[in-house]
């Protein structure tokens, strides 16, 4: 198997899911006692959040690019960035690599297109929902992207940073997400992208009437499949 380099810690709650899901995929496909060869760099997420909210994206890009190069030098044969939001910096990260970068947006869009959907509702951090880096990546796969209105985006973002990244899962927040998803479906969304790697801790298929696409699980499966080749 090929070794995967994981850039995690954004947050460690979802990075732990990556580790579990990648190894489950390897076990299910190969059987016996097989597990994934992985190299992991885990960030102090407080530092990353401060960079995000202060707009210090150039500093963050330099840091992530250096980590990716270090993982490649250590033997990684592909890089997996265990977060949706920081894919904003994917061009900066890939510019210094000679190995593949498995993009979470591409993996998710390919899964959605394979199911025949075109109009998708997107949940994530405010950066993911409001900036073009992620939405444009989905549009490149001929997807029409819908996001919640401003007040709902604020709630979705707050719950991610103030609760889910701390491992807090509450019933009121689940109901709020259910309401946001219902509004997207009512507006015409054919499916929902859980476009933050922590959202799967709070809601899933049982919380809406349309199919959900868990970016954490999809990305982890893509990483495991690359490892197997």
XYZ file of N, CA, C and O in Angstrom, residues 54-220:
668
model
N -8.356 36.513 11.459
C -7.570 37.735 11.280
C -7.214 37.964 9.813
O -6.570 38.966 9.486
N -7.623 37.033 8.943
C -7.299 37.164 7.527
C -5.841 36.920 7.210
O -5.335 37.371 6.171
N -5.146 36.176 8.061
C -3.717 35.917 7.854
C -3.538 34.654 7.000
O -2.874 33.689 7.381
N -4.156 34.678 5.830
C -4.169 33.500 4.977
C -2.795 33.206 4.377
O -2.440 32.038 4.176
N -2.018 34.234 4.101
C -0.686 34.010 3.538
C 0.199 33.265 4.533
O 0.949 32.354 4.173
N 0.098 33.646 5.788
C 0.856 32.961 6.842
C 0.411 31.503 6.968
O 1.242 30.586 7.086
N -0.904 31.289 6.937
C -1.416 29.924 7.025
C -0.982 29.101 5.816
O -0.618 27.921 5.949
N -1.015 29.704 4.637
C -0.606 28.990 3.420
C 0.839 28.545 3.502
O 1.186 27.416 3.134
N 1.708 29.419 3.986
C 3.117 29.089 4.108
C 3.316 27.917 5.064
O 4.108 26.997 4.798
N 2.572 27.928 6.160
C 2.689 26.861 7.147
C 2.209 25.526 6.593
O 2.889 24.503 6.714
N 1.027 25.520 5.970
C 0.478 24.269 5.431
C 1.337 23.717 4.299
O 1.526 22.497 4.186
N 1.856 24.591 3.461
C 2.706 24.139 2.360
C 3.973 23.479 2.892
O 4.435 22.460 2.362
N 4.544 24.063 3.949
C 5.747 23.489 4.542
C 5.457 22.122 5.161
O 6.238 21.174 5.009
N 4.320 22.004 5.836
C 3.945 20.711 6.422
C 3.757 19.658 5.329
O 4.209 18.512 5.465
N 3.104 20.038 4.240
C 2.889 19.092 3.140
C 4.224 18.621 2.562
O 4.413 17.426 2.284
N 5.169 19.533 2.409
C 6.493 19.151 1.895
C 7.206 18.215 2.861
O 7.883 17.260 2.437
N 7.060 18.472 4.155
C 7.685 17.608 5.151
C 7.083 16.209 5.112
O 7.813 15.206 5.248
N 5.782 16.111 4.934
C 5.142 14.798 4.834
C 5.618 14.057 3.589
O 5.861 12.845 3.630
N 5.744 14.791 2.479
C 6.258 14.160 1.261
C 7.684 13.655 1.492
O 8.017 12.520 1.119
N 8.506 14.470 2.111
C 9.883 14.071 2.373
C 9.963 12.860 3.305
O 10.892 12.055 3.218
N 8.962 12.730 4.170
C 8.935 11.610 5.119
C 8.428 10.319 4.496
O 8.447 9.278 5.152
N 7.943 10.402 3.245
C 7.520 9.188 2.565
C 6.077 9.134 2.125
O 5.647 8.116 1.562
N 5.306 10.192 2.352
C 3.914 10.199 1.899
C 3.856 10.181 0.380
O 4.641 10.854 -0.283
N 2.910 9.424 -0.162
C 2.738 9.332 -1.605
C 1.512 10.119 -2.088
O 1.236 10.182 -3.272
N 0.771 10.708 -1.155
C -0.321 11.636 -1.454
C -0.615 12.419 -0.190
O -0.327 11.960 0.918
N -1.179 13.614 -0.371
C -1.521 14.473 0.765
C -3.040 14.598 0.870
O -3.740 14.824 -0.125
N -3.528 14.456 2.103
C -4.943 14.642 2.409
C -5.050 15.720 3.486
O -4.520 15.561 4.589
N -5.721 16.815 3.149
C -5.939 17.918 4.081
C -7.289 17.697 4.757
O -8.331 17.796 4.112
N -7.262 17.387 6.056
C -8.454 16.905 6.763
C -9.365 18.042 7.229
O -9.692 18.157 8.423
N -9.785 18.858 6.306
C -10.677 19.986 6.581
C -11.158 20.526 5.249
O -10.429 20.467 4.252
N -12.378 21.054 5.223
C -12.877 21.693 4.005
C -12.361 23.122 3.869
O -11.859 23.517 2.824
N -12.467 23.889 4.943
C -12.165 25.319 4.875
C -10.763 25.612 4.376
O -10.557 26.496 3.531
N -9.784 24.877 4.863
C -8.407 25.189 4.504
C -8.052 24.748 3.085
O -6.943 25.029 2.612
N -9.005 24.127 2.374
C -8.807 23.895 0.942
C -8.791 25.220 0.174
O -8.452 25.239 -1.009
N -9.136 26.290 0.853
C -8.943 27.624 0.277
C -7.491 27.808 -0.149
O -7.193 28.531 -1.117
N -6.588 27.119 0.546
C -5.154 27.266 0.312
C -4.580 26.115 -0.507
O -3.353 25.979 -0.602
N -5.433 25.305 -1.110
C -4.960 24.152 -1.885
C -3.941 24.535 -2.958
O -2.930 23.839 -3.118
N -4.143 25.622 -3.720
C -3.136 25.976 -4.732
C -1.754 26.239 -4.135
O -0.731 25.885 -4.744
N -1.708 26.860 -2.961
C -0.432 27.131 -2.304
C 0.231 25.839 -1.838
O 1.455 25.697 -1.917
N -0.580 24.910 -1.369
C -0.046 23.640 -0.875
C 0.491 22.800 -2.026
O 1.590 22.250 -1.955
N -0.274 22.696 -3.093
C 0.111 21.812 -4.201
C 1.281 22.354 -5.002
O 1.987 21.580 -5.659
N 1.522 23.652 -4.947
C 2.575 24.238 -5.773
C 3.957 23.706 -5.413
O 4.860 23.704 -6.251
N 4.127 23.250 -4.175
C 5.433 22.756 -3.762
C 5.534 21.248 -3.692
O 6.521 20.716 -3.181
N 4.506 20.537 -4.201
C 4.476 19.081 -4.104
C 4.778 18.425 -5.446
O 4.489 18.983 -6.504
N 5.311 17.225 -5.378
C 5.463 16.394 -6.576
C 4.585 15.156 -6.490
O 4.638 14.298 -7.366
N 3.779 15.058 -5.433
C 2.860 13.935 -5.241
C 1.424 14.443 -5.318
O 1.180 15.650 -5.206
N 0.436 13.557 -5.506
C -0.955 13.998 -5.622
C -1.486 14.633 -4.335
O -1.073 14.277 -3.228
N -2.425 15.548 -4.524
C -3.190 16.163 -3.445
C -4.632 15.740 -3.671
O -5.221 16.072 -4.708
N -5.190 14.984 -2.744
C -6.552 14.464 -2.914
C -7.531 15.525 -2.413
O -7.685 15.735 -1.214
N -8.193 16.212 -3.339
C -9.022 17.375 -3.013
C -10.412 16.931 -2.537
O -11.099 16.178 -3.215
N -10.814 17.438 -1.382
C -12.079 17.039 -0.793
C -13.270 17.470 -1.657
O -14.275 16.764 -1.751
N -13.155 18.620 -2.322
C -14.245 19.094 -3.169
C -14.431 18.231 -4.400
O -15.564 17.935 -4.802
N -13.332 17.805 -5.000
C -13.418 16.932 -6.174
C -14.017 15.585 -5.808
O -14.893 15.071 -6.519
N -13.539 15.001 -4.716
C -14.047 13.694 -4.302
C -15.545 13.752 -4.030
O -16.306 12.852 -4.420
N -15.989 14.835 -3.381
C -17.412 14.988 -3.059
C -18.237 15.216 -4.320
O -19.285 14.586 -4.505
N -17.780 16.102 -5.182
C -18.521 16.403 -6.413
C -18.645 15.172 -7.298
O -19.707 14.922 -7.897
N -17.594 14.389 -7.390
C -17.646 13.173 -8.214
C -18.677 12.191 -7.674
O -19.396 11.546 -8.449
N -18.769 12.073 -6.361
C -19.759 11.176 -5.764
C -21.181 11.672 -6.044
O -22.078 10.888 -6.349
N -21.372 12.981 -5.961
C -22.692 13.561 -6.208
C -23.103 13.377 -7.664
O -24.237 12.977 -7.964
N -22.189 13.645 -8.583
C -22.505 13.509 -10.010
C -22.798 12.052 -10.370
O -23.642 11.769 -11.216
N -22.107 11.124 -9.706
C -22.352 9.701 -9.959
C -23.764 9.299 -9.558
O -24.332 8.351 -10.115
N -24.346 10.037 -8.596
C -25.719 9.767 -8.164
C -26.745 10.497 -9.027
O -27.946 10.308 -8.847
N -26.280 11.367 -9.916
C -27.189 12.040 -10.832
C -27.756 13.354 -10.339
O -28.621 13.940 -10.992
N -27.268 13.855 -9.195
C -27.765 15.126 -8.688
C -27.015 16.286 -9.340
O -25.868 16.146 -9.764
N -27.691 17.421 -9.362
C -27.033 18.610 -9.904
C -27.181 19.824 -8.984
O -26.264 20.619 -8.873
N -28.322 19.979 -8.314
C -28.569 21.154 -7.473
C -28.329 20.773 -6.015
O -29.095 19.998 -5.437
N -27.275 21.326 -5.427
C -26.858 20.884 -4.098
C -26.955 22.014 -3.086
O -26.698 23.180 -3.387
N -27.338 21.660 -1.862
C -27.292 22.588 -0.738
C -25.986 22.388 0.010
O -25.570 21.255 0.243
N -25.318 23.470 0.384
C -23.999 23.394 1.007
C -24.031 23.979 2.418
O -24.426 25.125 2.617
N -23.575 23.177 3.374
C -23.351 23.639 4.742
C -21.861 23.578 5.039
O -21.168 22.666 4.592
N -21.377 24.529 5.820
C -19.957 24.542 6.184
C -19.646 25.758 7.016
O -20.553 26.435 7.520
N -18.374 26.067 7.169
C -18.004 27.311 7.825
C -18.402 28.484 6.934
O -18.701 28.313 5.750
N -18.378 29.663 7.490
C -18.745 30.827 6.679
C -17.779 31.021 5.519
O -18.183 31.500 4.449
N -16.529 30.617 5.707
C -15.559 30.733 4.616
C -15.959 29.821 3.459
O -15.923 30.212 2.296
N -16.354 28.601 3.786
C -16.742 27.632 2.761
C -18.034 28.044 2.076
O -18.176 27.892 0.854
N -18.992 28.561 2.827
C -20.296 28.911 2.258
C -20.285 30.243 1.524
O -21.092 30.445 0.605
N -19.405 31.168 1.902
C -19.491 32.525 1.385
C -18.402 32.884 0.379
O -18.564 33.833 -0.390
N -17.292 32.146 0.372
C -16.226 32.459 -0.568
C -16.296 31.539 -1.779
O -17.028 30.551 -1.794
N -15.525 31.877 -2.798
C -15.653 31.175 -4.076
C -14.784 29.928 -4.198
O -15.032 29.082 -5.054
N -13.772 29.781 -3.349
C -12.785 28.699 -3.552
C -13.425 27.327 -3.560
O -13.018 26.446 -4.327
N -14.433 27.119 -2.735
C -15.071 25.797 -2.627
C -16.248 25.680 -3.596
O -16.395 24.682 -4.295
N -17.049 26.713 -3.640
C -18.217 26.710 -4.530
C -17.787 26.594 -5.982
O -18.372 25.836 -6.769
N -16.735 27.310 -6.359
C -16.241 27.224 -7.735
C -15.725 25.828 -8.055
O -15.843 25.353 -9.191
N -15.143 25.160 -7.066
C -14.657 23.797 -7.290
C -15.826 22.863 -7.596
O -15.731 21.976 -8.449
N -16.941 23.067 -6.899
C -18.131 22.263 -7.154
C -18.753 22.616 -8.501
O -19.180 21.735 -9.259
N -18.777 23.902 -8.810
C -19.334 24.339 -10.092
C -18.543 23.777 -11.271
O -19.108 23.534 -12.343
N -17.259 23.555 -11.084
C -16.431 22.985 -12.146
C -16.873 21.575 -12.510
O -16.554 21.080 -13.600
N -17.620 20.948 -11.615
C -18.180 19.619 -11.874
C -19.642 19.719 -12.322
O -20.385 18.736 -12.246
N -20.044 20.907 -12.778
C -21.386 21.150 -13.288
C -22.452 20.995 -12.206
O -23.550 20.487 -12.450
N -22.139 21.462 -11.004
C -23.107 21.472 -9.919
C -23.585 22.895 -9.660
O -22.805 23.840 -9.739
N -24.861 23.034 -9.384
C -25.434 24.314 -8.977
C -25.477 24.327 -7.459
O -26.051 23.421 -6.846
N -24.858 25.321 -6.840
C -24.678 25.336 -5.393
C -25.594 26.354 -4.730
O -25.649 27.518 -5.134
N -26.318 25.903 -3.704
C -27.182 26.755 -2.908
C -26.634 26.820 -1.487
O -26.189 25.803 -0.948
N -26.658 28.001 -0.881
C -26.241 28.143 0.513
C -27.385 28.774 1.305
O -28.260 29.427 0.739
N -27.405 28.599 2.614
C -28.458 29.195 3.442
C -28.374 30.720 3.450
O -27.339 31.291 3.092
N -29.434 31.396 3.881
C -29.378 32.852 4.033
C -28.422 33.244 5.149
O -27.949 32.400 5.929
N -28.151 34.542 5.250
C -27.089 35.040 6.132
C -27.280 34.628 7.584
O -26.314 34.221 8.255
N -28.503 34.742 8.127
C -28.699 34.414 9.540
C -28.454 32.935 9.797
O -27.861 32.557 10.814
N -28.862 32.085 8.860
C -28.632 30.650 9.006
C -27.154 30.317 8.860
O -26.619 29.469 9.586
N -26.469 30.989 7.939
C -25.027 30.761 7.790
C -24.292 31.097 9.082
O -23.362 30.391 9.490
N -24.717 32.175 9.736
C -24.076 32.571 10.991
C -24.260 31.492 12.055
O -23.316 31.174 12.792
N -25.446 30.922 12.138
C -25.699 29.862 13.120
C -24.910 28.604 12.799
O -24.324 27.971 13.686
N -24.892 28.216 11.533
C -24.154 27.022 11.120
C -22.673 27.176 11.462
O -22.045 26.257 12.003
N -22.117 28.330 11.184
C -20.702 28.598 11.463
C -20.426 28.606 12.960
O -19.448 28.004 13.432
N -21.297 29.279 13.709
C -21.096 29.362 15.166
C -21.109 27.977 15.802
O -20.262 27.666 16.663
N -22.028 27.147 15.398
C -22.139 25.807 15.983
C -20.892 24.983 15.678
O -20.410 24.221 16.523
N -20.340 25.149 14.497
C -19.108 24.415 14.149
C -17.965 24.808 15.084
O -17.339 23.954 15.722
N -17.694 26.110 15.176
C -16.521 26.563 15.926
C -16.716 26.508 17.442
O -15.786 26.135 18.173
N -17.900 26.874 17.902
C -18.110 26.980 19.347
C -18.551 25.682 19.996
O -18.480 25.556 21.231
N -19.025 24.730 19.199
C -19.529 23.490 19.777
C -18.845 22.249 19.204
O -18.175 21.502 19.924
N -18.998 22.023 17.913
C -18.530 20.761 17.337
C -17.015 20.598 17.433
O -16.513 19.502 17.707
N -16.280 21.672 17.198
C -14.816 21.583 17.288
C -14.352 21.310 18.715
O -13.210 20.902 18.934
N -15.244 21.511 19.674
C -14.956 21.205 21.072
C -15.554 19.864 21.487
O -15.493 19.497 22.667
N -16.162 19.158 20.534
C -16.762 17.867 20.830
C -18.137 17.946 21.457
O -18.645 16.942 21.969
N -18.770 19.129 21.423
C -20.092 19.306 22.022
C -21.181 19.116 20.974
O -21.225 19.845 19.979
N -22.054 18.164 21.185
C -23.157 17.863 20.279
C -24.454 18.015 21.069
O -24.688 17.281 22.031
N -25.297 18.982 20.673
C -26.494 19.278 21.447
C -27.755 19.154 20.606
O -27.728 19.364 19.388
N -28.855 18.856 21.266
C -30.143 18.713 20.581
C -30.612 20.026 19.946
O -31.107 20.019 18.812
N -30.504 21.187 20.623
C -30.930 22.435 19.977
C -30.161 22.726 18.686
O -30.739 23.194 17.699
N -28.869 22.450 18.684
C -28.082 22.695 17.477
C -28.465 21.727 16.376
O -28.506 22.099 15.200
N -28.767 20.492 16.748
C -29.234 19.535 15.737
C -30.535 20.014 15.112
O -30.701 19.961 13.897
N -31.454 20.509 15.937
C -32.724 21.012 15.404
C -32.494 22.220 14.494
O -33.173 22.357 13.465
N -31.559 23.082 14.841
C -31.271 24.245 13.994
C -30.749 23.797 12.641
O -31.177 24.306 11.596
N -29.844 22.838 12.630
C -29.336 22.315 11.363
C -30.448 21.639 10.564
O -30.508 21.790 9.335
N -31.309 20.916 11.233
C -32.431 20.282 10.540
C -33.308 21.330 9.860
O -33.750 21.149 8.714
N -33.554 22.435 10.547
C -34.367 23.512 9.972
C -33.668 24.137 8.767
O -34.305 24.443 7.749
N -32.350 24.348 8.875
C -31.590 24.941 7.765
C -31.624 24.015 6.550
O -31.833 24.466 5.408
N -31.451 22.730 6.773
C -31.490 21.775 5.671
C -32.883 21.708 5.051
O -33.023 21.646 3.821
N -33.907 21.743 5.879
C -35.272 21.718 5.363
C -35.547 22.925 4.474
O -36.222 22.810 3.433
N -35.038 24.074 4.853
C -35.231 25.282 4.047
C -34.506 25.158 2.707
O -35.033 25.589 1.664
N -33.325 24.568 2.691
C -32.602 24.361 1.438
C -33.366 23.406 0.525
O -33.467 23.638 -0.685
N -33.910 22.358 1.098
C -34.694 21.398 0.302
C -35.944 22.072 -0.256
O -36.288 21.895 -1.427
N -36.605 22.867 0.568
C -37.801 23.573 0.120
C -37.491 24.535 -1.017
O -38.327 24.798 -1.888
N -36.258 25.051 -1.030
C -35.838 25.981 -2.082
C -35.358 25.269 -3.342
O -35.045 25.924 -4.335
N -35.280 23.926 -3.285
C -34.952 23.182 -4.491
C -33.702 22.333 -4.448
O -33.337 21.712 -5.452
N -33.025 22.270 -3.309
C -31.817 21.438 -3.211
C -32.182 19.968 -3.354
O -33.103 19.483 -2.686
N -31.468 19.265 -4.209
C -31.714 17.840 -4.436
C -30.946 16.964 -3.459
O -31.265 15.775 -3.299
N -29.932 17.532 -2.826
C -29.134 16.816 -1.840
C -28.412 17.860 -0.995
O -28.419 19.044 -1.328
N -27.798 17.412 0.099
C -27.116 18.315 1.014
C -25.674 17.861 1.190
O -25.411 16.696 1.475
N -24.727 18.800 1.031
C -23.322 18.530 1.309
C -23.019 18.950 2.745
O -23.220 20.111 3.111
N -22.573 18.007 3.552
C -22.093 18.319 4.895
C -20.645 18.770 4.731
O -19.706 18.003 4.901
N -20.488 20.052 4.385
C -19.223 20.575 3.895
C -18.294 21.116 4.957
O -17.533 22.056 4.698
N -18.358 20.544 6.133
C -17.369 20.791 7.170
C -17.134 19.440 7.828
O -18.096 18.706 8.090
N -15.894 19.105 8.107
C -15.595 17.746 8.553
C -16.127 17.438 9.952
O -16.143 16.282 10.358
N -16.590 18.463 10.692
C -17.211 18.212 11.996
C -18.721 18.017 11.923
O -19.319 17.491 12.870
N -19.366 18.434 10.845
C -20.824 18.414 10.790
C -21.379 17.009 10.941
O -22.463 16.803 11.509
N -20.650 16.009 10.450
C -21.119 14.626 10.552
C -21.294 14.181 11.998
O -21.996 13.206 12.273
N -20.681 14.894 12.952
C -20.873 14.592 14.369
C -22.278 14.969 14.831
O -22.777 14.420 15.819
N -22.931 15.896 14.106
C -24.203 16.466 14.551
C -25.394 15.936 13.777
O -26.422 15.573 14.374
N -25.299 15.905 12.453
C -26.434 15.506 11.618
C -25.968 14.551 10.523
O -24.786 14.485 10.190
N -26.949 13.842 9.966
C -26.665 12.913 8.877
C -27.917 12.612 8.096
O -28.859 13.418 8.064
N -27.948 11.446 7.492
C -29.031 11.099 6.585
C -30.407 11.143 7.255
O -31.404 11.502 6.631
N -30.477 10.787 8.511
C -31.766 10.730 9.203
C -32.347 12.115 9.499
O -33.512 12.219 9.915
N -31.578 13.156 9.246
C -32.012 14.504 9.638
C -32.587 15.324 8.501
O -32.911 16.502 8.691
N -32.727 14.736 7.324
C -33.292 15.465 6.188
C -33.967 14.485 5.235
O -33.739 13.273 5.324
N -34.773 15.018 4.347
C -35.542 14.170 3.428
C -34.793 13.865 2.137
O -35.274 13.084 1.322
N -33.635 14.474 1.926
C -32.849 14.213 0.716
C -31.535 13.560 1.118
O -31.169 13.522 2.293
N -30.795 13.062 0.124
C -29.538 12.393 0.411
C -28.491 13.394 0.885
O -28.392 14.501 0.364
N -27.722 12.995 1.889
C -26.627 13.830 2.375
C -25.302 13.240 1.915
O -25.157 12.024 1.762
N -24.342 14.124 1.720
C -23.002 13.716 1.324
C -22.019 14.201 2.386
O -21.773 15.401 2.517
N -21.506 13.241 3.136
C -20.600 13.497 4.255
C -19.181 13.635 3.707
O -18.547 12.652 3.343
N -18.670 14.849 3.664
C -17.357 15.069 3.058
C -16.238 14.355 3.823
O -15.247 13.941 3.221
N -16.401 14.201 5.119
C -15.386 13.498 5.904
C -15.257 12.051 5.439
O -14.163 11.561 5.158
N -16.387 11.359 5.363
C -16.389 9.953 4.947
C -15.923 9.796 3.506
O -15.138 8.896 3.176
N -16.399 10.680 2.629
C -16.030 10.595 1.209
C -14.526 10.799 1.029
O -13.866 10.070 0.285
N -13.984 11.800 1.707
C -12.555 12.103 1.596
C -11.717 10.960 2.167
O -10.689 10.571 1.584
N -12.144 10.434 3.311
C -11.414 9.326 3.921
C -11.420 8.098 3.020
O -10.399 7.404 2.879
